[in-house]
Structure formats: C-alpha cells, structure tokens
Short mmCIF file of C-alpha atoms in Angstrom, two decimals:
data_model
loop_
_atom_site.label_atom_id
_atom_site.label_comp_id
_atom_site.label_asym_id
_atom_site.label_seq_id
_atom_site.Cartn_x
_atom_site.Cartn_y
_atom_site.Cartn_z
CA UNK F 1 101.01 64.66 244.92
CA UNK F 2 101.89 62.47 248.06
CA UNK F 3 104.24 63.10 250.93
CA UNK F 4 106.30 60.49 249.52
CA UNK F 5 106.81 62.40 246.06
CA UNK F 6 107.91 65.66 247.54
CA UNK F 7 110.25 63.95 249.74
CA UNK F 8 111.81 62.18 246.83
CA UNK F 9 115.42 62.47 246.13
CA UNK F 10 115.68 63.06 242.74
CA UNK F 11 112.90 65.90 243.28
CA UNK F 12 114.52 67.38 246.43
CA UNK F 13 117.96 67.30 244.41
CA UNK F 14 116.55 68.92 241.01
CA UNK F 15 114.16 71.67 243.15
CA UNK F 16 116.87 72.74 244.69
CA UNK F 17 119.56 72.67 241.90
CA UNK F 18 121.72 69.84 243.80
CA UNK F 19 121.00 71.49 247.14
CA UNK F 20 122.77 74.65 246.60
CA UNK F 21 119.78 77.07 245.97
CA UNK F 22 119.22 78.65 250.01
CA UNK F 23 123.14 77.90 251.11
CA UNK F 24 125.77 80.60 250.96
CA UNK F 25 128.20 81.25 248.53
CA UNK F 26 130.96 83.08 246.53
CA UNK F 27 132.70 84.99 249.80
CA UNK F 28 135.02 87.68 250.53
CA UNK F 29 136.58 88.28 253.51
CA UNK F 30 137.39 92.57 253.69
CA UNK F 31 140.93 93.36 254.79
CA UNK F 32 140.10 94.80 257.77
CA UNK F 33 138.41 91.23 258.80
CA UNK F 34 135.17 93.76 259.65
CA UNK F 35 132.83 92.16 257.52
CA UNK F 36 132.50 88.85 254.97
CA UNK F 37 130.06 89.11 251.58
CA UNK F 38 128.25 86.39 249.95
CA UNK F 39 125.74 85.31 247.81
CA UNK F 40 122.43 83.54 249.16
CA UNK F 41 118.81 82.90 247.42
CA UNK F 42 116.36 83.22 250.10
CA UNK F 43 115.14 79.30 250.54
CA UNK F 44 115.63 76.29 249.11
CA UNK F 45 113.65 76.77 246.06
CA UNK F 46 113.90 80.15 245.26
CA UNK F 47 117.15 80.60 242.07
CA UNK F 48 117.39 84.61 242.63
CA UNK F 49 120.56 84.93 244.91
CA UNK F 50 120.93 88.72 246.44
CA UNK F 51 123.95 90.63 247.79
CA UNK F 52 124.67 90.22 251.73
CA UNK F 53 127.23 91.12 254.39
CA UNK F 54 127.81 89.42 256.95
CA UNK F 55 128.71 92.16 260.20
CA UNK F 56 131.40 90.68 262.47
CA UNK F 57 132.20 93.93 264.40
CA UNK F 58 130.59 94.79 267.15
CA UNK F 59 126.82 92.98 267.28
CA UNK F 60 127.60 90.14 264.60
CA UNK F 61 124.39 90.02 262.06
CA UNK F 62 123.92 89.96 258.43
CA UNK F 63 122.19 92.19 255.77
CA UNK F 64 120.77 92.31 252.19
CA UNK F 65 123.00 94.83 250.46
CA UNK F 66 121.66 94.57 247.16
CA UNK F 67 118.40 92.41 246.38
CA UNK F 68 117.51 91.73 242.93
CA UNK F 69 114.25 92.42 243.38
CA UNK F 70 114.69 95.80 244.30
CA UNK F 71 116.90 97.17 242.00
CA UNK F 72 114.56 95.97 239.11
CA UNK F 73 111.79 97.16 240.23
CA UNK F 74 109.81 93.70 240.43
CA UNK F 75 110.34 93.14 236.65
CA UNK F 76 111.47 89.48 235.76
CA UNK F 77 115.83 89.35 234.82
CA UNK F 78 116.43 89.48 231.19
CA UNK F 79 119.60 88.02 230.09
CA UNK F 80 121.07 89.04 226.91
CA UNK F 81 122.73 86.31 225.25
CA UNK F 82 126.38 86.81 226.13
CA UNK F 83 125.22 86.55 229.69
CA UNK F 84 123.53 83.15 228.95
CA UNK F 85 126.59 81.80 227.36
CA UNK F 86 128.43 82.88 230.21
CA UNK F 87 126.05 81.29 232.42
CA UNK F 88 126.18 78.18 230.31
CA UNK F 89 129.84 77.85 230.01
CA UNK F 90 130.09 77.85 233.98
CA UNK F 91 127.16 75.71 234.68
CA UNK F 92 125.21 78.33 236.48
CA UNK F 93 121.52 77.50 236.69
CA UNK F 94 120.01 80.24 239.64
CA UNK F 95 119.34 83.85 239.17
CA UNK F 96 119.71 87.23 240.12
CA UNK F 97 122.82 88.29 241.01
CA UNK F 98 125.09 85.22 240.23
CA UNK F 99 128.77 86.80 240.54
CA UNK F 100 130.12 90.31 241.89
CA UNK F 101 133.61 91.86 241.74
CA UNK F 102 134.58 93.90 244.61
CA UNK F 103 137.87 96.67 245.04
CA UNK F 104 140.92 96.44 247.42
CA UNK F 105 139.37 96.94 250.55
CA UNK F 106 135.67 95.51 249.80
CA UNK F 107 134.62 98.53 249.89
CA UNK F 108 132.34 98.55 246.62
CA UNK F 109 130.78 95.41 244.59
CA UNK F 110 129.89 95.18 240.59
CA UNK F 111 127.78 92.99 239.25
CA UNK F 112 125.11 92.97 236.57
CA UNK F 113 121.38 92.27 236.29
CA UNK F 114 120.01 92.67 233.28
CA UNK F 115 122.33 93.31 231.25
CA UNK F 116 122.64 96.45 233.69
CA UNK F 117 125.33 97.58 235.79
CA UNK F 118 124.95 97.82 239.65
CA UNK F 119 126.89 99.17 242.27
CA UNK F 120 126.85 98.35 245.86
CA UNK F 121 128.52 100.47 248.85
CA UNK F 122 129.45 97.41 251.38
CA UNK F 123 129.96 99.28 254.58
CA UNK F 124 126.83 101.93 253.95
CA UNK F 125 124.60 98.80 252.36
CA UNK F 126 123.09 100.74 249.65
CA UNK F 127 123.00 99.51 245.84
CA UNK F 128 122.10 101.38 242.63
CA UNK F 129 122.33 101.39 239.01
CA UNK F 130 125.24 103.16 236.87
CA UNK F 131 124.81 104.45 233.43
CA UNK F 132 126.66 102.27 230.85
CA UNK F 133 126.80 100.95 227.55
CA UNK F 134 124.52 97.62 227.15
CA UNK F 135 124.54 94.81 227.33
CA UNK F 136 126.86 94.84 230.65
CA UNK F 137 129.21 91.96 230.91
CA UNK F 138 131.81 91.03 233.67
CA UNK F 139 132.07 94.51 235.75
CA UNK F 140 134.90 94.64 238.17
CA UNK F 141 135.66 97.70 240.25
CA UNK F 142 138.93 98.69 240.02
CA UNK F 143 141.74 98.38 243.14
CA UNK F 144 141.45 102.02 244.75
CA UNK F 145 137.19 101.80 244.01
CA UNK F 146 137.77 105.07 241.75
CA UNK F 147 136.62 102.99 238.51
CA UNK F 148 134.36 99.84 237.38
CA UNK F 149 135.55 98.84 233.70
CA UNK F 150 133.07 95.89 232.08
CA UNK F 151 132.65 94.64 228.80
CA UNK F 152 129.44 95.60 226.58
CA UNK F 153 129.30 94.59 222.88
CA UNK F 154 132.78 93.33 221.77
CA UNK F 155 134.18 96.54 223.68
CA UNK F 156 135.96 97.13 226.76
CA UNK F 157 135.17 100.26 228.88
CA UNK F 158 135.18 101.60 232.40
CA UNK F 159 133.39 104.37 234.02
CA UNK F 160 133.81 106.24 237.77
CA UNK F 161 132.25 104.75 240.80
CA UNK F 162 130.07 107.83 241.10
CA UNK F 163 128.61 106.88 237.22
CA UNK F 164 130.69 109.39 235.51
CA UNK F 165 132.82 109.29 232.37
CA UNK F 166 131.82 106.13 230.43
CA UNK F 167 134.10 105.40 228.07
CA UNK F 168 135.62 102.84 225.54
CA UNK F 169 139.24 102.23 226.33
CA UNK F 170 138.75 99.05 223.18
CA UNK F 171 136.24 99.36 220.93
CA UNK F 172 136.02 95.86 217.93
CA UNK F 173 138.01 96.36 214.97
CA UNK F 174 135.25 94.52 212.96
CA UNK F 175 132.15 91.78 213.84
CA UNK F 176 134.44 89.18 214.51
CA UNK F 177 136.87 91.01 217.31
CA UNK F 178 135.94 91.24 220.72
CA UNK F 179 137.61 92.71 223.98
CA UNK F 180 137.51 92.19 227.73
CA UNK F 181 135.77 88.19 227.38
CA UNK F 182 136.82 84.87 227.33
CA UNK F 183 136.59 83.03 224.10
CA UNK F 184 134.65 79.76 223.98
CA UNK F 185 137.77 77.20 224.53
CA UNK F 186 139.21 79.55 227.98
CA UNK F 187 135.76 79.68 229.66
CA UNK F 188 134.60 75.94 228.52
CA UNK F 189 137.52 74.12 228.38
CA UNK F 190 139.92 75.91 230.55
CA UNK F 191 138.27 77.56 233.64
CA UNK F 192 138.92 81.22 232.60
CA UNK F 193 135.74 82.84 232.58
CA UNK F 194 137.62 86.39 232.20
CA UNK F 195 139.02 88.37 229.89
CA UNK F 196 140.17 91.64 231.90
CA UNK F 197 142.39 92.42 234.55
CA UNK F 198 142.99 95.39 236.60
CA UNK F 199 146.85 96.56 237.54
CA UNK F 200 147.83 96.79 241.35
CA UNK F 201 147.54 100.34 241.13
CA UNK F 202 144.61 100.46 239.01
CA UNK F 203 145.87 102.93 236.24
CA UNK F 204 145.61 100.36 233.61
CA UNK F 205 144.47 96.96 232.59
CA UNK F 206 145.31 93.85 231.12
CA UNK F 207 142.81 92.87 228.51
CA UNK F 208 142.02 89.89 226.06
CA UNK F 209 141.32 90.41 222.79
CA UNK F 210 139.72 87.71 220.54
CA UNK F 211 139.42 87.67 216.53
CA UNK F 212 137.14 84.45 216.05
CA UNK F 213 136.71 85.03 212.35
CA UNK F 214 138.68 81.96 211.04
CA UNK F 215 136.06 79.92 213.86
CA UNK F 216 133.71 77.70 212.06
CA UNK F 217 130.11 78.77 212.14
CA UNK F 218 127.03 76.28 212.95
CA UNK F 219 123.44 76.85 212.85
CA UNK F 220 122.14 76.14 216.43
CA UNK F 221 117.93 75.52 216.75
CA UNK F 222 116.41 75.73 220.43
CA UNK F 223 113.73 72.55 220.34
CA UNK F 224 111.60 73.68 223.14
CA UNK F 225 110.94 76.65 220.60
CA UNK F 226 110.50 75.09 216.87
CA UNK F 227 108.93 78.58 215.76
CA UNK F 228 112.44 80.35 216.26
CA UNK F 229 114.87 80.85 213.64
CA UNK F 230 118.23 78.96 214.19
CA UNK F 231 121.04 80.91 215.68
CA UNK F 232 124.67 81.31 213.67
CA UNK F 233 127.13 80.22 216.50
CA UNK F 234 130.77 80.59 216.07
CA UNK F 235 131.77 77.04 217.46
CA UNK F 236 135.64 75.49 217.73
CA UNK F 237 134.69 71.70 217.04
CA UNK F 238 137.55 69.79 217.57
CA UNK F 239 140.10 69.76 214.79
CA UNK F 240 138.62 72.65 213.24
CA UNK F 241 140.70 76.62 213.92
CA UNK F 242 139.88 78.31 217.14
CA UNK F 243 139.57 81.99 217.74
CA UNK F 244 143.16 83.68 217.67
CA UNK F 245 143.70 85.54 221.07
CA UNK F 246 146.18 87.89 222.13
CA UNK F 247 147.16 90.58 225.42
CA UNK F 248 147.02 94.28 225.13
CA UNK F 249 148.16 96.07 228.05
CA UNK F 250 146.00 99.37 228.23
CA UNK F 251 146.09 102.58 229.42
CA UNK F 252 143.25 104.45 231.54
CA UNK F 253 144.17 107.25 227.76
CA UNK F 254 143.66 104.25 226.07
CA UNK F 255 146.98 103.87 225.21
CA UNK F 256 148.36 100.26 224.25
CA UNK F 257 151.29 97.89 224.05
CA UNK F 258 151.10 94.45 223.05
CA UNK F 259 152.06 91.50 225.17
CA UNK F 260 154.39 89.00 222.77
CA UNK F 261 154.41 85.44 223.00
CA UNK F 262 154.98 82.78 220.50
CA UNK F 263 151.09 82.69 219.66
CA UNK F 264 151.12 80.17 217.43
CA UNK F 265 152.82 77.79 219.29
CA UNK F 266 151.12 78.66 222.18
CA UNK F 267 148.15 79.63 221.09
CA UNK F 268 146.09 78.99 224.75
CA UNK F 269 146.36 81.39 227.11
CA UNK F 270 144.58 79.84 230.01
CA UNK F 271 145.77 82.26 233.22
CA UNK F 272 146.08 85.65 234.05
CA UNK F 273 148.09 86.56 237.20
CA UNK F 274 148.77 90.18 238.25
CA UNK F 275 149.14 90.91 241.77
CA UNK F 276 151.62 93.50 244.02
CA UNK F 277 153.88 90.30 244.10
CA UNK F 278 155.30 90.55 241.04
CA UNK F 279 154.96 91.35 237.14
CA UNK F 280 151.80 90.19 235.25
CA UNK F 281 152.05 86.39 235.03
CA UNK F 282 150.60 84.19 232.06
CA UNK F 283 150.08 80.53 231.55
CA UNK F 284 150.26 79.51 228.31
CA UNK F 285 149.59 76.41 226.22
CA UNK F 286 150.32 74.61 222.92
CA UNK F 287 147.11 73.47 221.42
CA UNK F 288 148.14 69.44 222.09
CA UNK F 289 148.13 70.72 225.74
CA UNK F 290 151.33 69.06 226.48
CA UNK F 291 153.58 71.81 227.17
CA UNK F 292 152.74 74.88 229.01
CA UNK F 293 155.16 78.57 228.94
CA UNK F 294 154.88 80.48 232.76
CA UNK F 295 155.69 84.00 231.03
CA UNK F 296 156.04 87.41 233.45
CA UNK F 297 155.46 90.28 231.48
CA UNK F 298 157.46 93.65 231.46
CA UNK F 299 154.62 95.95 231.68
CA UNK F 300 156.56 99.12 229.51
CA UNK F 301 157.96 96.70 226.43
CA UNK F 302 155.10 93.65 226.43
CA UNK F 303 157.80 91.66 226.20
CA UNK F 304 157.91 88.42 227.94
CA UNK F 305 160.57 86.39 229.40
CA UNK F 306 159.90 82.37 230.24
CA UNK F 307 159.55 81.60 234.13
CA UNK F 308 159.44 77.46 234.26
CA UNK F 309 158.12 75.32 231.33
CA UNK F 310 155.81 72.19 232.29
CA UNK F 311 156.10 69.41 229.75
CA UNK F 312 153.60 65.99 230.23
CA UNK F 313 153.73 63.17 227.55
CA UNK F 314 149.90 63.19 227.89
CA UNK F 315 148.68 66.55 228.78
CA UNK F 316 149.43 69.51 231.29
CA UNK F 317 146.57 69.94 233.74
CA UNK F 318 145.56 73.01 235.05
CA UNK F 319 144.69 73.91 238.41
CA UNK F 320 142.30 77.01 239.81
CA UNK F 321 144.59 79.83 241.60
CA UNK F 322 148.12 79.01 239.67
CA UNK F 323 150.23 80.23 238.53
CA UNK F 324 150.90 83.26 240.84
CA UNK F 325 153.87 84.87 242.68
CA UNK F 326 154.94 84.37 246.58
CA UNK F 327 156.27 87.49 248.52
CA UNK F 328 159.75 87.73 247.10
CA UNK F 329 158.67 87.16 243.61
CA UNK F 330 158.98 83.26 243.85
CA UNK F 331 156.32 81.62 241.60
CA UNK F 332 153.81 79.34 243.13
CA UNK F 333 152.70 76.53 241.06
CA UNK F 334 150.92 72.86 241.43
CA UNK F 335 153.12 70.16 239.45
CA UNK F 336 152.88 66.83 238.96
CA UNK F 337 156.38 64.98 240.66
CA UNK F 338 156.81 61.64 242.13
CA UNK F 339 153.98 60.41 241.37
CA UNK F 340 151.33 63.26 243.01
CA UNK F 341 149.89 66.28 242.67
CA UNK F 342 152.48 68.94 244.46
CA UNK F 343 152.70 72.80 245.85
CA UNK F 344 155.82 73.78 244.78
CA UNK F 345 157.13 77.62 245.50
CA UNK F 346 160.10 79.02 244.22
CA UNK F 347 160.70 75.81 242.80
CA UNK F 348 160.58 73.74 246.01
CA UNK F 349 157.96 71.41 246.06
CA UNK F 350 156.33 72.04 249.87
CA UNK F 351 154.06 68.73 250.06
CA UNK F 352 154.90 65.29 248.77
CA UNK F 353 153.11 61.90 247.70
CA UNK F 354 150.51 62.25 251.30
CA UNK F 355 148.49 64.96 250.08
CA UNK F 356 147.19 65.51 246.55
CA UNK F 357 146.97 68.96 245.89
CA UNK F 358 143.92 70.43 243.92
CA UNK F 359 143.50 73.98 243.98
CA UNK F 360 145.48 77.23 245.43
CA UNK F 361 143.31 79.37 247.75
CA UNK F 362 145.02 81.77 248.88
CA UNK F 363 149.33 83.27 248.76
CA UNK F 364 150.07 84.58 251.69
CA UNK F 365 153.18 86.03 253.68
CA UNK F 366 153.99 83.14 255.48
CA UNK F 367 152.21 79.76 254.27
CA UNK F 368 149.60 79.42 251.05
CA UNK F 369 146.23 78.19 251.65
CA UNK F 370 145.23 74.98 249.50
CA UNK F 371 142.42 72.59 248.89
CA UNK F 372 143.80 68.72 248.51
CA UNK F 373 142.66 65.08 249.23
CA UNK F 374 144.44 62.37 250.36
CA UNK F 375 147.49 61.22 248.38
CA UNK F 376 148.75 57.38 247.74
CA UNK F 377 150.77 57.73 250.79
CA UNK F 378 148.44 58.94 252.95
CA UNK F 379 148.34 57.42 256.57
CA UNK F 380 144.21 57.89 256.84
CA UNK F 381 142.38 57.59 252.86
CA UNK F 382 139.75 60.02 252.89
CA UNK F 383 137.71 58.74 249.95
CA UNK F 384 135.71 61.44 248.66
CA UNK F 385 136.78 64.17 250.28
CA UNK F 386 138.85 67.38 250.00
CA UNK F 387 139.99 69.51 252.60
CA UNK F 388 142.00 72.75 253.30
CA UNK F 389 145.69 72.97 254.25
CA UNK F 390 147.77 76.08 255.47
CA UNK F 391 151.49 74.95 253.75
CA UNK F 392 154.41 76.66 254.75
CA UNK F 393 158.16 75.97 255.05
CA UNK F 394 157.16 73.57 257.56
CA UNK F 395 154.98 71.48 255.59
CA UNK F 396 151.39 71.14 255.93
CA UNK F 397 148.74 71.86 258.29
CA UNK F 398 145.12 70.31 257.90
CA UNK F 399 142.56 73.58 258.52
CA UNK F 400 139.04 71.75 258.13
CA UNK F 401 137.15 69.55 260.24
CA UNK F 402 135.24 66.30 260.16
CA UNK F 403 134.12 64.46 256.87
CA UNK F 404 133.09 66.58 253.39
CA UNK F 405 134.56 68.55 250.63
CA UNK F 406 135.79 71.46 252.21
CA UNK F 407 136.56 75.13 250.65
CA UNK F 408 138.18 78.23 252.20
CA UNK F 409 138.80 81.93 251.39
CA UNK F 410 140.38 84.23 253.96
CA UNK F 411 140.90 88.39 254.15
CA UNK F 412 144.02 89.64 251.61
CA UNK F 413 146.18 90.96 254.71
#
C-alpha cells in the first residue's frame, strides 16, 4: 500500500467513520459546573467509545469512568437485535458504549453493552454491571439517582441504583405490543429514538406503548450471509397501516392512566416534553403531517387540553428540543413566520427573517440557547454553517466563534 493510498480522502473519511471516531461527543455539563461527561473512542480508528469525565475543579484533567473493555471482560460486544435496529435507525456505526442517560445532578450514568446494563458513579469513577432482565434497551436513571428503568423484551421495568428490586412496571399484552421503545416511523422518520420518560420527581413515568400487529410483515435476507434464513420484519411501507401508539402514565405500583388524544387523527406522536416547567407536553401529528396538536397533559385524569396548533399546506417540520415550556409555563416552540425559521416563546416570536433557527439547546431562566444559520436577511451569509445563539427578550446573541457548524450544551442551573 503506498503513502499516497493511506493518505487518501475517501480512505481517511471511511477509516474514521467521517472523522468522528477519536473526537468527543454526546456531553453533559453537571449542575454544579464541577465536571463535563462525554463519549470518546481512543484514536482515530478505533469504533469502541468509553465513558469519561472531564475534572474542572481544582487540577482540570480527564478520566475513563467506564471502558468497554473492562466491564466485558475483553470479550467482543454482542448486540441483540433491538439494539442494532436502534443503532440503524440513528445512523450509529462505532461501538462500545454509544449513548448513556445520567440523573439530576450527573451523579450516576446508564447505558448498555451487551445487551447488559451498566452503571457508572461519576464523581467516585467506578462502573459495574446491574442485574436485569435481557436484552437491556434504553436505561435511564431516574431524577433523584434512586432508580434506572430500561426496556427488555417488549416490557418496561426499572430497578434501584444499588441493583435491587427488578421489576416490570409493563409487561406485552401479546407478541405484537411493546413498551418503553420507539416504533419504526418515531425513531426513523421523526427523530424520537425514545419511548420512556421519567417525571420531575421521579415517582412515575411516561411510557409509549406500541401494538404493531395491523403493520405489514416482509421477509428481510442479509446478502453478505446467503446461508441465513430471512428475517420476518414488521415494516410501515408507505401507504400501508403503521403501528398504533398510545401514552400510559405509570406508577412506580404500576398503576396506570391513559393519556387521551384524538389518535386517529393524530396518530404521530413525535415529542415528549416533561420538565419542572410545566405539565407533560406532547407533539402530535396527523399522518399527512400537515397539522400538528401541542397537548399538556393533566397528569391525575390523562386528559389533554390543546396548547397552539401548527397548520402548513405542505408539511409541519419538526425541530430537535421543541416543544417545551419556559419558566412561567410559556411554551417554547420553532415556527415557520414571515418567511423563516423562528424562536417563538409564549407566543412571541424572539428572532426574525436574519437568523434561521434549527434546533433548541437549551430553556433557561433568562434567554434559550439555539443552534441557527444565517437567514435571507442576514447582513453576513454564512454558507454552510450553523452556529449557537443565547436569545432572550433582547434578541439574539451569537455564542460561537470563527467558521464551522457549531453545537452547544450547558449545565441545567
């Protein structure tokens, strides 16, 4: 192989899956601004990303706090298939430990390997396995770090920090019913990859359920293996029925109330929203995607009651960190008006036709943190790029610096 081969491009760019594999990713700043975690493989070319922490009080330096490695003992990952679809449906090529959930104060991490569920203590920097119910899906630690609930074959369940009390809070009705995961159109389509959601004060959850029995079923073959039998896949081509999903809210006793919403004529429900701000929030869509319902919930009746309606002759597009609620209970929201891509709060739209605004970051007291690029009207074009903006009453304040596509997160307080 010559010098120039290995220097190539395309084989620089594919080695490295698009020069990600070795950079940092996925952080989370702790309240207390003491420490920040990410995700990072250990070069360029290596796809198994480990745990770390970043120190910033005191002697600033960072550590492993849970290496893949490790905590399997040298054995090669072996994904069960949910967790491939998962990893399909979000593009996710690398290894090891590929997402984590952590509690209120980043105190304690979740995330699986294996099929396994794994703990990590943030502040002491020691991981270790919990007893569960396999194959492990989606574990997320709740608020107050007392409990991690997951999903593991079509059931929802949670068990104590310490590895005590495993449990089923949902368990499937029948081989077609599934709790705590996103069905195929949320996580493909839509950008929800979840399907559970802890409370504020973690004594119950919000949770997905999913009935794809009226889905039509294809046989799927893998050509790199031609001596496999094909695989029956439950698959919502377009036109065809999709699976029918609805909202339980659920009790740590397993006690449940139904959220109601006019599911079959909005039968999408592509966001989840439930902070201390406010009651749990919902976006939901009819299936032509042209109208979308903001709901809040009342968390004793399931009832819901209609926030704002968006209505688009072509479609409504959906944005990552909205809908969600403001201090004060005002809802925060990207909508399309004259002509861009706006932040509106409490109904107020907060940037005009300069900036075009992609993503919500972060809701804070004063201002909320966004990702946008340059609108029509913009004095400068940036073509190609996206940066972050603090937005307030005031209007907006560019946070990034020089050229790029910029992201942000910051600390909850």
């Amino acid at each position: 192989m010559t010098s120039k081969q290995q220097l190539s491009f395309p084989r620089q760019y594919a080695r490295t899956q698009r020069f990600t594999l070795g950079a940092p990713r996925a952080f989370t700043v702790a309240p207390d601004g003491s420490r920040v975690v990410f995700l990072r493989s250990p070069s360029g070319t290596d796809r198994s990303h480990r745990l770390w922490v970043l120190d910033l009080e005191g002697e600033v330096r960072e550590r492993v706090a849970a290496d893949p490695g490790v905590l399997l003992g040298g054995a090669d990952e072996e994904l069960p298939a949910e967790e491939r679809s998962r990893r399909e449906r979000s593009r996710e090529g690398s290894g090891g430990i590929v997402g984590y959930a952590v509690d209120r104060e980043v105190e304690l991490a979740a995330f699986a390997l294996s099929g396994r569920l794994f703990t990590a203590e943030l502040r002491a920097g020691t991981a270790r396995e919990l007893p569960a119910a396999g194959p492990v899906i989606d574990p997320r630690p709740s608020p107050d770090g007392r409990l991690v609930a997951y999903a593991a074959g079509g059931a929802l369940r949670v068990v104590g920090a310490e590895g005590d009390g495993d449990r089923a809070l949902a368990e499937p009705d029948d081989a077609h019913t599934s709790y705590g995961v996103a069905e195929f159109i949320a996580a493909e389509e839509m950008g929800r990859s979840r399907g559970f959601w802890w409370s504020p004060g973690s004594d119950r959850l919000l949770v997905a359920r999913v009935d794809d029995s009226a889905v039509r079923r294809w046989w799927i073959t893998d050509p790199a293996h031609p001596e496999r039998e094909p695989v029956r896949t439950a698959y919502p081509s377009a036109g065809t029925a999709n699976a029918a999903v609805g909202l339980l809210l659920m009790g740590l006793d397993g006690a449940r109330t139904e959220v109601v919403w006019d599911r079959e004529r909005y039968p999408y429900l592509a966001r989840v929203h439930w902070s201390p701000a406010g009651p749990p929030l919902l976006l939901v869509q009819t299936r032509d995607q042209r109208t979308a319902l903001h709901l809040a919930v009342d968390t004793e009746s399931g009832a819901t009651r209609t926030v704002h309606v968006d209505e688009d002759p072509a479609w409504v597009e959906l944005s990552d960190g909205v809908p969600g609620w403001a201090p004060g209970g005002r809802l925060v929201r990207i909508a399309d008006e004259g002509g861009a891509r706006v932040l509106a709060v409490g109904g107020r739209p907060l940037t005009g036709p300069r900036l075009h605004v992609r993503a919500v970051l972060d809701i804070g007291d004063t201002d909320v943190l966004v990702s946008a690029s340059a609108g029509e009207e913009a004095a400068e074009p940036e073509t190609g790029e996206i940066h972050v903006y603090r937005v307030g009453e005031r209007g907006a304040e560019r946070v990034s610096e020089g050229p790029g596509v910029h992201g942000a997160v910051r600390s909850g307080r």
